Short mmCIF file of C-alpha atoms and ligand atoms in Angstrom, two decimals:
data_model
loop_
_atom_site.label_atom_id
_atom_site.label_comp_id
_atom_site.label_asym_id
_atom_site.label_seq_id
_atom_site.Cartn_x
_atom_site.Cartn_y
_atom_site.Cartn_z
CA UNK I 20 30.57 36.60 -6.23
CA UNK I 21 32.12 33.12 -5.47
CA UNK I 22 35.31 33.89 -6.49
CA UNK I 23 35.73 37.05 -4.23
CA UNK I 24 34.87 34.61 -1.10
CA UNK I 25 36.19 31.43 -2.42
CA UNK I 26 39.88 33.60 -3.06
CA UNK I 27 40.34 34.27 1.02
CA UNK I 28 41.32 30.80 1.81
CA UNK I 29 42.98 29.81 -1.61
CA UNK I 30 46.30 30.48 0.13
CA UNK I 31 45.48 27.92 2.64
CA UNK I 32 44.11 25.55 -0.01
CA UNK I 33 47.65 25.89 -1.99
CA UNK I 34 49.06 24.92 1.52
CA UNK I 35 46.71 22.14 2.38
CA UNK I 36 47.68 20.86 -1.35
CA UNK I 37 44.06 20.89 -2.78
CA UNK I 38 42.80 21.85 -6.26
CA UNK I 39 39.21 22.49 -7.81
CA UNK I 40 37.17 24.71 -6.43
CA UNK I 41 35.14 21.95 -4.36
CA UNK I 42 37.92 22.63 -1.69
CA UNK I 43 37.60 26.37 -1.83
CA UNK I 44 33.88 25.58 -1.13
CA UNK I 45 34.58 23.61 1.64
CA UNK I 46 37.16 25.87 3.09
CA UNK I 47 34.80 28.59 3.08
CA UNK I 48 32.35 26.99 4.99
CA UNK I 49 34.40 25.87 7.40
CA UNK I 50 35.38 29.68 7.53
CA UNK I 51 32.19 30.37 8.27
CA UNK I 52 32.16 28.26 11.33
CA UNK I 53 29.32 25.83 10.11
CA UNK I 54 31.56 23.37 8.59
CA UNK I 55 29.80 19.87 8.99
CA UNK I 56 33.34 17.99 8.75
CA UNK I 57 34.68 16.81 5.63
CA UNK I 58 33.87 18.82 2.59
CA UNK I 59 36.05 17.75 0.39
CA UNK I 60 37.59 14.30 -0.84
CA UNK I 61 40.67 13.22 0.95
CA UNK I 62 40.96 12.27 4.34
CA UNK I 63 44.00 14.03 5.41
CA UNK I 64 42.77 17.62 3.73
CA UNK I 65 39.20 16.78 5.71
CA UNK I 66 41.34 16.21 9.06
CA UNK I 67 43.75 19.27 8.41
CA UNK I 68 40.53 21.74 7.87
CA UNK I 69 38.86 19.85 10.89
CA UNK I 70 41.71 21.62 13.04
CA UNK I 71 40.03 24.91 11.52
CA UNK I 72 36.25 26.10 13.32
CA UNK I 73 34.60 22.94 11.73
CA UNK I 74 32.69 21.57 14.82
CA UNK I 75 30.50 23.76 16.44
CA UNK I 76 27.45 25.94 15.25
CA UNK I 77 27.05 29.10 16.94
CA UNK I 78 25.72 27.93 20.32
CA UNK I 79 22.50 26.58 20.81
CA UNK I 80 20.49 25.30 24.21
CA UNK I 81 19.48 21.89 23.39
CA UNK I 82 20.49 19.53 25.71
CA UNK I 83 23.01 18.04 23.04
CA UNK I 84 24.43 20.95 22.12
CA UNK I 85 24.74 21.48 26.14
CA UNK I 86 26.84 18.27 26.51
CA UNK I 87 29.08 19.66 23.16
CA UNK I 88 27.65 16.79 20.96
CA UNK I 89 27.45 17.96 17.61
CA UNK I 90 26.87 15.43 14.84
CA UNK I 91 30.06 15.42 12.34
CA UNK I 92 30.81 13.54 9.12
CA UNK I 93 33.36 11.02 8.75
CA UNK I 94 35.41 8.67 6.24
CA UNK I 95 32.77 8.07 3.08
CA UNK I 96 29.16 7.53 3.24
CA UNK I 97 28.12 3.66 2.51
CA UNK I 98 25.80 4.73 0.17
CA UNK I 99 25.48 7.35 -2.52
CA UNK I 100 22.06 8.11 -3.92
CA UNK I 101 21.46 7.81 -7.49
CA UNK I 102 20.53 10.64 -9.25
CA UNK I 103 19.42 9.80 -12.40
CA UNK I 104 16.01 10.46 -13.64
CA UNK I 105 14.84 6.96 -14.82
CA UNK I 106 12.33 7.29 -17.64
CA UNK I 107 8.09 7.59 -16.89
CA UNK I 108 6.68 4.72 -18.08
CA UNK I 109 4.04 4.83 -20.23
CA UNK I 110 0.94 3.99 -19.11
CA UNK I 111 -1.50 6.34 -18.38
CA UNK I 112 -2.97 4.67 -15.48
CA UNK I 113 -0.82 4.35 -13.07
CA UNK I 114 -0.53 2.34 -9.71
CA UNK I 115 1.63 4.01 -6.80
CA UNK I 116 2.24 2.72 -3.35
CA UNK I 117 4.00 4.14 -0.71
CA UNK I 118 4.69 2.91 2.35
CA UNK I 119 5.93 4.77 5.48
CA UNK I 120 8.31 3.12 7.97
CA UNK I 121 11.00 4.31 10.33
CA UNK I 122 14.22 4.16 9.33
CA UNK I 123 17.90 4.95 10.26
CA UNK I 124 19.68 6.78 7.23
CA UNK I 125 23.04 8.14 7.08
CA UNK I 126 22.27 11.73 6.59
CA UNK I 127 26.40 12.31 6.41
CA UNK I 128 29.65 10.39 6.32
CA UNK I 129 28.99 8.33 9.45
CA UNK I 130 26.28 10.20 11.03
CA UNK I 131 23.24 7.91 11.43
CA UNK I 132 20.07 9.17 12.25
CA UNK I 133 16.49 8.05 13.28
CA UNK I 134 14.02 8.92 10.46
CA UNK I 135 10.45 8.38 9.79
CA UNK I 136 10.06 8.10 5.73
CA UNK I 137 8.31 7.25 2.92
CA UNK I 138 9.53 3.62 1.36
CA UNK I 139 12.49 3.52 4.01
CA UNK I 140 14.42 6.39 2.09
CA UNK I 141 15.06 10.29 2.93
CA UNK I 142 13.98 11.20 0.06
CA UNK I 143 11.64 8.72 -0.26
CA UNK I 144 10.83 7.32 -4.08
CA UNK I 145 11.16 9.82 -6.99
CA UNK I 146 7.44 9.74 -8.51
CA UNK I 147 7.93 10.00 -11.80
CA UNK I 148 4.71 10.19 -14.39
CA UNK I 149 3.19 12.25 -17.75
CA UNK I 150 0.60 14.65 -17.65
CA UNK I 151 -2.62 13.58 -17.63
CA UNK I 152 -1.63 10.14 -16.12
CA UNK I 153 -4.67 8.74 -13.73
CA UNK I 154 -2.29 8.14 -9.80
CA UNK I 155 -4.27 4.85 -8.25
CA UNK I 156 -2.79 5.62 -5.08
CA UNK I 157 -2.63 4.04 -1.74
CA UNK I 158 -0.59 5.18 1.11
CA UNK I 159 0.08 2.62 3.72
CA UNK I 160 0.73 3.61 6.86
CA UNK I 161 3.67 1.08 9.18
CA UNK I 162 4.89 3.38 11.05
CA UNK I 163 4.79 3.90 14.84
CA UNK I 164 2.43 6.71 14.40
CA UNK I 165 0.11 9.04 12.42
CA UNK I 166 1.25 10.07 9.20
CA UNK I 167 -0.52 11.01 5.97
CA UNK I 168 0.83 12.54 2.50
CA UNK I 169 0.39 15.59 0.57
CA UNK I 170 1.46 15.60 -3.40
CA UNK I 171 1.70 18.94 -4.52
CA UNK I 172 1.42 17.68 -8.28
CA UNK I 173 -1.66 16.91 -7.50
CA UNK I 174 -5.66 18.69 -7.30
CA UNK I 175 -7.74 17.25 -4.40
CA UNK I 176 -9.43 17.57 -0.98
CA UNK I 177 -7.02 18.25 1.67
CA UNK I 178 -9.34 17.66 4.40
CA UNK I 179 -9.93 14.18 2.66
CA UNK I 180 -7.29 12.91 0.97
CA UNK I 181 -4.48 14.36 3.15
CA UNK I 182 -5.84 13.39 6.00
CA UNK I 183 -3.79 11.23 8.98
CA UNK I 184 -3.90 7.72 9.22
CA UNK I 185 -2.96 5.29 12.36
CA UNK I 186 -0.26 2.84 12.07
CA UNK I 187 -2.11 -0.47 10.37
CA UNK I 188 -4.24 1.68 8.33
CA UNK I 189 -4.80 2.72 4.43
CA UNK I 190 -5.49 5.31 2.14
CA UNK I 191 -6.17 5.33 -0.98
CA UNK I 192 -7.37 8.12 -3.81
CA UNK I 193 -7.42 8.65 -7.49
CA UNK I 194 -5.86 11.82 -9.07
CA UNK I 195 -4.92 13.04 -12.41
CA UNK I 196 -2.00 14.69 -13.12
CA UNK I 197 -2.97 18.15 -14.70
CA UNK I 198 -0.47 20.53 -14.73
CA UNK I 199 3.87 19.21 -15.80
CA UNK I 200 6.41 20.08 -13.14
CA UNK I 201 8.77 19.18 -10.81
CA UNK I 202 7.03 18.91 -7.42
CA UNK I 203 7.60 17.98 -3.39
CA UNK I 204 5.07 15.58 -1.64
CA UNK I 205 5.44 15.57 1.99
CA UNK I 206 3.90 14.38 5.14
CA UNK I 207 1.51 16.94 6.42
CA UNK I 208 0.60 16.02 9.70
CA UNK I 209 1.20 18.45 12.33
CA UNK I 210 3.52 19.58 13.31
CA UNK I 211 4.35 19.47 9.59
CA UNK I 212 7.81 20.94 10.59
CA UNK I 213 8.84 17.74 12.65
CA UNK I 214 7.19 15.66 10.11
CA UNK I 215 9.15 17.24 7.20
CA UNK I 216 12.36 17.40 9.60
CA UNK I 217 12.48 13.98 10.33
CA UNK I 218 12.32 13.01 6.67
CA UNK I 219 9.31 12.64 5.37
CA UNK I 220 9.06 13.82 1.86
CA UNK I 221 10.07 13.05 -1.73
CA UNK I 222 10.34 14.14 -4.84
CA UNK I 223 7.49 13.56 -8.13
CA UNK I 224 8.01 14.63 -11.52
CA UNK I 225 5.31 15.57 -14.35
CA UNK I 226 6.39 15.13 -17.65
CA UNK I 227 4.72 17.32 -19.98
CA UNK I 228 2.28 16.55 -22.62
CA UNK I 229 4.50 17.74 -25.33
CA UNK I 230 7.98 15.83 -23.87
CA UNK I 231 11.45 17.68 -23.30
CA UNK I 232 14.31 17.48 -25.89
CA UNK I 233 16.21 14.37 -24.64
CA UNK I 234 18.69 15.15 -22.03
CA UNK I 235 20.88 13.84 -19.63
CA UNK I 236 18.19 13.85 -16.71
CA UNK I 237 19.12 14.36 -12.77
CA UNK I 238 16.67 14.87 -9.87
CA UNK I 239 18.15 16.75 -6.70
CA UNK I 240 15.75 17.67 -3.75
CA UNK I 241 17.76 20.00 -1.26
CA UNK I 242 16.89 19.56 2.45
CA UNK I 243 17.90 20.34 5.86
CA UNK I 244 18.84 18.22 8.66
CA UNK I 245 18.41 19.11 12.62
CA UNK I 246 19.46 16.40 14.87
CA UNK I 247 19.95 15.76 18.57
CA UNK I 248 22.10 13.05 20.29
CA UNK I 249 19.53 9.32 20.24
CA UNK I 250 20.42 6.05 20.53
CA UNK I 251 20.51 3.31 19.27
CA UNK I 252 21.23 5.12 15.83
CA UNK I 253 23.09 8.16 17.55
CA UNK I 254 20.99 11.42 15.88
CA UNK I 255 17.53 12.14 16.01
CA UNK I 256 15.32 14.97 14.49
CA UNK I 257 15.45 17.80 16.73
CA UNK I 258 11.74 20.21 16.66
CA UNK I 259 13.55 23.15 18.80
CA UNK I 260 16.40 23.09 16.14
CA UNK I 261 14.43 22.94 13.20
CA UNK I 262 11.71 25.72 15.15
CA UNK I 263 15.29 28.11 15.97
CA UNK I 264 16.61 27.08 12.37
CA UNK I 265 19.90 25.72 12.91
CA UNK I 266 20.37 23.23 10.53
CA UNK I 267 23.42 20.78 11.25
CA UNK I 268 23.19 19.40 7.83
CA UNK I 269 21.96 21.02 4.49
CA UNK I 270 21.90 18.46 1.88
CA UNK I 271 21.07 17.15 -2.11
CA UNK I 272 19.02 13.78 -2.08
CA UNK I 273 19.27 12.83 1.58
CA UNK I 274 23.37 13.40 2.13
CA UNK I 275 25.62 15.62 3.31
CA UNK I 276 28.06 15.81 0.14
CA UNK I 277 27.69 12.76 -1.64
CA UNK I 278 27.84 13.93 -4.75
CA UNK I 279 31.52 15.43 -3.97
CA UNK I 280 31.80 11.42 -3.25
CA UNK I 281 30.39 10.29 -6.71
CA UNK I 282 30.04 13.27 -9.00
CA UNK I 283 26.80 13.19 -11.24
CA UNK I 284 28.33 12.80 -14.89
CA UNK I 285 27.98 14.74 -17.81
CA UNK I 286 29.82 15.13 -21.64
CA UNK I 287 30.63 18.05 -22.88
CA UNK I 288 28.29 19.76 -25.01
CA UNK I 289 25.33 17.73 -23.34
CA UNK I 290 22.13 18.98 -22.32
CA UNK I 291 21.60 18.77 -18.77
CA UNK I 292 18.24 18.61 -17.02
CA UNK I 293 18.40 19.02 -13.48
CA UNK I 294 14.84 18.74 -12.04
CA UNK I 295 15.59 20.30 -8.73
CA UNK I 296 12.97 20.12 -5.06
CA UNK I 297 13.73 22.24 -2.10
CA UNK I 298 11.92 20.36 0.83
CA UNK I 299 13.43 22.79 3.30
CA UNK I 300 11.08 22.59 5.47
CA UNK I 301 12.39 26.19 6.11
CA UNK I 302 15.32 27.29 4.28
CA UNK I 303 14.70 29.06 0.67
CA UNK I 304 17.52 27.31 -1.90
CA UNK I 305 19.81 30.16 -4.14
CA UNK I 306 20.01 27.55 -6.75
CA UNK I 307 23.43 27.69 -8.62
CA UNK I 308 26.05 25.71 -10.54
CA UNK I 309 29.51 27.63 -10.36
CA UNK I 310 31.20 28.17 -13.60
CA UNK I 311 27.81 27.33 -15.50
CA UNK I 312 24.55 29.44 -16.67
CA UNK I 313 21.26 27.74 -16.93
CA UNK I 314 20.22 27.65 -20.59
CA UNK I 315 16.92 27.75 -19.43
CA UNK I 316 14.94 27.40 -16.38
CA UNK I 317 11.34 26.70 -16.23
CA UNK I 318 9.69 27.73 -13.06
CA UNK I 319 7.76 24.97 -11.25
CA UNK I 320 9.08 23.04 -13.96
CA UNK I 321 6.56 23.36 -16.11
CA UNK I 322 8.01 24.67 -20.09
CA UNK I 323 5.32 27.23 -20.44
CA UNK I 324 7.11 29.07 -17.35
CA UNK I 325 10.84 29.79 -19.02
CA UNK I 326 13.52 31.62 -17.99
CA UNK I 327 17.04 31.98 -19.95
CA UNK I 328 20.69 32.84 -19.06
CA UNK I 329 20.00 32.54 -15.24
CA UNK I 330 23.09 32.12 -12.78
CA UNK I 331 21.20 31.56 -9.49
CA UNK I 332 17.82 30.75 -8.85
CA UNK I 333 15.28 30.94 -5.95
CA UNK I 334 13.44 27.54 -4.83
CA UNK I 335 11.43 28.25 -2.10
CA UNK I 336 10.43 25.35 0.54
CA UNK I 337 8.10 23.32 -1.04
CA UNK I 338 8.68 24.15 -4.03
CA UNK I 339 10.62 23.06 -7.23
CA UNK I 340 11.99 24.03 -11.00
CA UNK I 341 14.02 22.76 -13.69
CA UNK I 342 17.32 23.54 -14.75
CA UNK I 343 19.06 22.91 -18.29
CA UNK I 344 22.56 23.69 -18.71
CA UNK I 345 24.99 22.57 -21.80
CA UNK I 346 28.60 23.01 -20.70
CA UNK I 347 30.90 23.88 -23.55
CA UNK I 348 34.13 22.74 -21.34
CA UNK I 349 35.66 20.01 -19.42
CA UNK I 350 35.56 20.15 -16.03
CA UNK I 351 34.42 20.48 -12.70
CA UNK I 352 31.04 22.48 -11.90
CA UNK I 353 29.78 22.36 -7.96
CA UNK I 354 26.30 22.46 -7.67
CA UNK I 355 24.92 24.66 -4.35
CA UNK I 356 22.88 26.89 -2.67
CA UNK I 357 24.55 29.92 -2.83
CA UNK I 358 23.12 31.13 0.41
CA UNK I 359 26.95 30.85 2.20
CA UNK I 360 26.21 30.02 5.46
CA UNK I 361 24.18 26.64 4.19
CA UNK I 362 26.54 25.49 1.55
CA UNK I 363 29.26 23.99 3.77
CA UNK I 364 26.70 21.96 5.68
CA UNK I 365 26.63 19.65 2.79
CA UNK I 366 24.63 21.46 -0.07
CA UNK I 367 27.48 21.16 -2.22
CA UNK I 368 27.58 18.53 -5.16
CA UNK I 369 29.76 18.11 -8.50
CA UNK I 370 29.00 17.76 -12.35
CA UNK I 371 32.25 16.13 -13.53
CA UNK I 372 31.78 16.88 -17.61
CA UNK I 373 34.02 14.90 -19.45
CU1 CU T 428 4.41 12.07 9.04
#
């Protein structure tokens, strides 16, 4: 279906001088009027497609949106998240800490933004254990306000162990991870919306009993972004954006893009594991990798749930899967959702198989 949309603004793409279909993706959603800026690597293409309907969502009443401020990405992100799934270790009694602070992030090239998180990251910390593991777990709470955390890997009392704590306090519990998967946690205070909007949430991966072939191993939690104008960072979360869903951004692992920036790297003929979260909080992710077919995918990535020879795939908010993929060719494969009107906020990344 790609190729029908992505061949409208090829002409333009031959004129603007761009290969690979990253640019096509770009072009089409600045086409679509939601382009969040730069989509695609070089400055000059960015600032030529900039001249196209790249600024301005469909017209919203927020007070920033009012005064024509619209958040919009810029030169290259300082950062780049890394990707790689490092290794569970092996001890089946594990320790965990997480911390929650406030924190500006850069949630696009240049666009800075006021966050509350867990461990000073959006996402915060990828959890990363074996089933059956014992989770020691305390949650520490030095923020400016009442947060709490809910692992959806895990089996306990909400109304205990999820409950909010004050800034200066602690939490702590003891769980056991039961079932393999690749799972959200969250904040899940209310309004759980504003909490998950403004950053709070992360990714934690169960490694089955019986492990996975060896792979080459990414995590990628997709997310959406709502801001209004703040300072001293410039962008805040915005709770009548994220309530009207109009995203600004729409993002892998905290970034508009960033993996345009720094592709995640492959070999041809390599198995590919992409454990893959979709925080939201409210948009459903049409998981896809263009030019590619999952192998297999295992629903809530657990390997008793399989699925083979899938194109696209449906993560719901809050929830997650796994992906493997072997690519037979060298190349470039963009990662998205394939939900159009999303995928030129950001939610486009690259696999750069060699
Ligand atoms: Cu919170």
């Amino acid at each position: 279906m790609e190729n029908e949309i992505l061949r409208r603004p090829l002409g333009r793409r031959r004129f603007l001088g761009l290969s690979g279909s990253i640019a096509a993706a770009g072009a089409v959603g600045a086409a679509c009027g939601y382009g969040a800026g730069k989509n695609v690597y070089e400055a000059g293409t960015a600032t030529a497609l900039a001249s196209g309907p790249t600024q301005a969502p469909p017209a919203q009443s927020t007070p920033a949106a009012a005064a024509g401020a619209r958040p919009k990405a810029s030169g290259k992100l300082a950062t780049v998240r890394d990707a790689s799934l490092a290794p569970a270790d092996t001890n089946p009694n594990k320790t965990l800490v997480i911390e929650v602070k406030d924190a500006v992030v850069e949630v696009a090239a240049g666009v800075q933004m006021s966050t509350w998180t867990f461990d000073g990251h959006v996402p915060g910390n990828v959890v990363h254990v074996r089933q059956g593991d014992t989770i020691n777990f305390t949650l520490r709470n030095n923020g400016t306000m009442g947060h709490s955390i809910d692992f959806h890997a895990a089996e306990t009392p909400w109304n205990i162990n999820y409950k909010t704590i004050l800034p200066g306090q602690e939490l702590k519990f003891v769980w056991k991870a039961n079932f393999p998967g690749t799972f959200v946690y969250h904040c899940g205070t209310a309004p759980v919306l504003q909490h998950i909007g403004n950053g709070m949430y992360g990714a934690i991966v169960v490694d089955p009993a019986t492990p996975f072939a060896p792979a080459r191993e990414y995590w990628l939690e997709q997310s959406e972004f709502y801001l209004k104008a703040a300072s001293p960072s410039g962008w805040e979360g915005d709770l009548t954006r994220m309530q009207a869903v109009t995203p600004d951004f729409v993002v892998f692992n905290g970034a508009a893009n960033q993996y345009q920036q720094q592709p995640l790297a492959a070999a041809v003929g390599e198995r590919i594991r992409l454990y893959v979260t979709n925080i939201g909080p409210t948009l459903f992710s049409a998981f896809h990798v263009i030019g590619a077919i999952f192998d297999k995918v295992y629903v809530d990535g657990n390997p008793a749930n399989v699925l083979r020879g899938v194109s696209t795939y449906t993560i719901p908010p809050g929830g997650g899967a796994t992906f493997e993929l072997v690519i037979p060719e060298a190349g470039q494969y963009p990662f998205v959702t394939h939900a159009f009107a999303y995928t030129g906020l950001g939610a486009v990344g690259l696999i750069e198989v060699k």
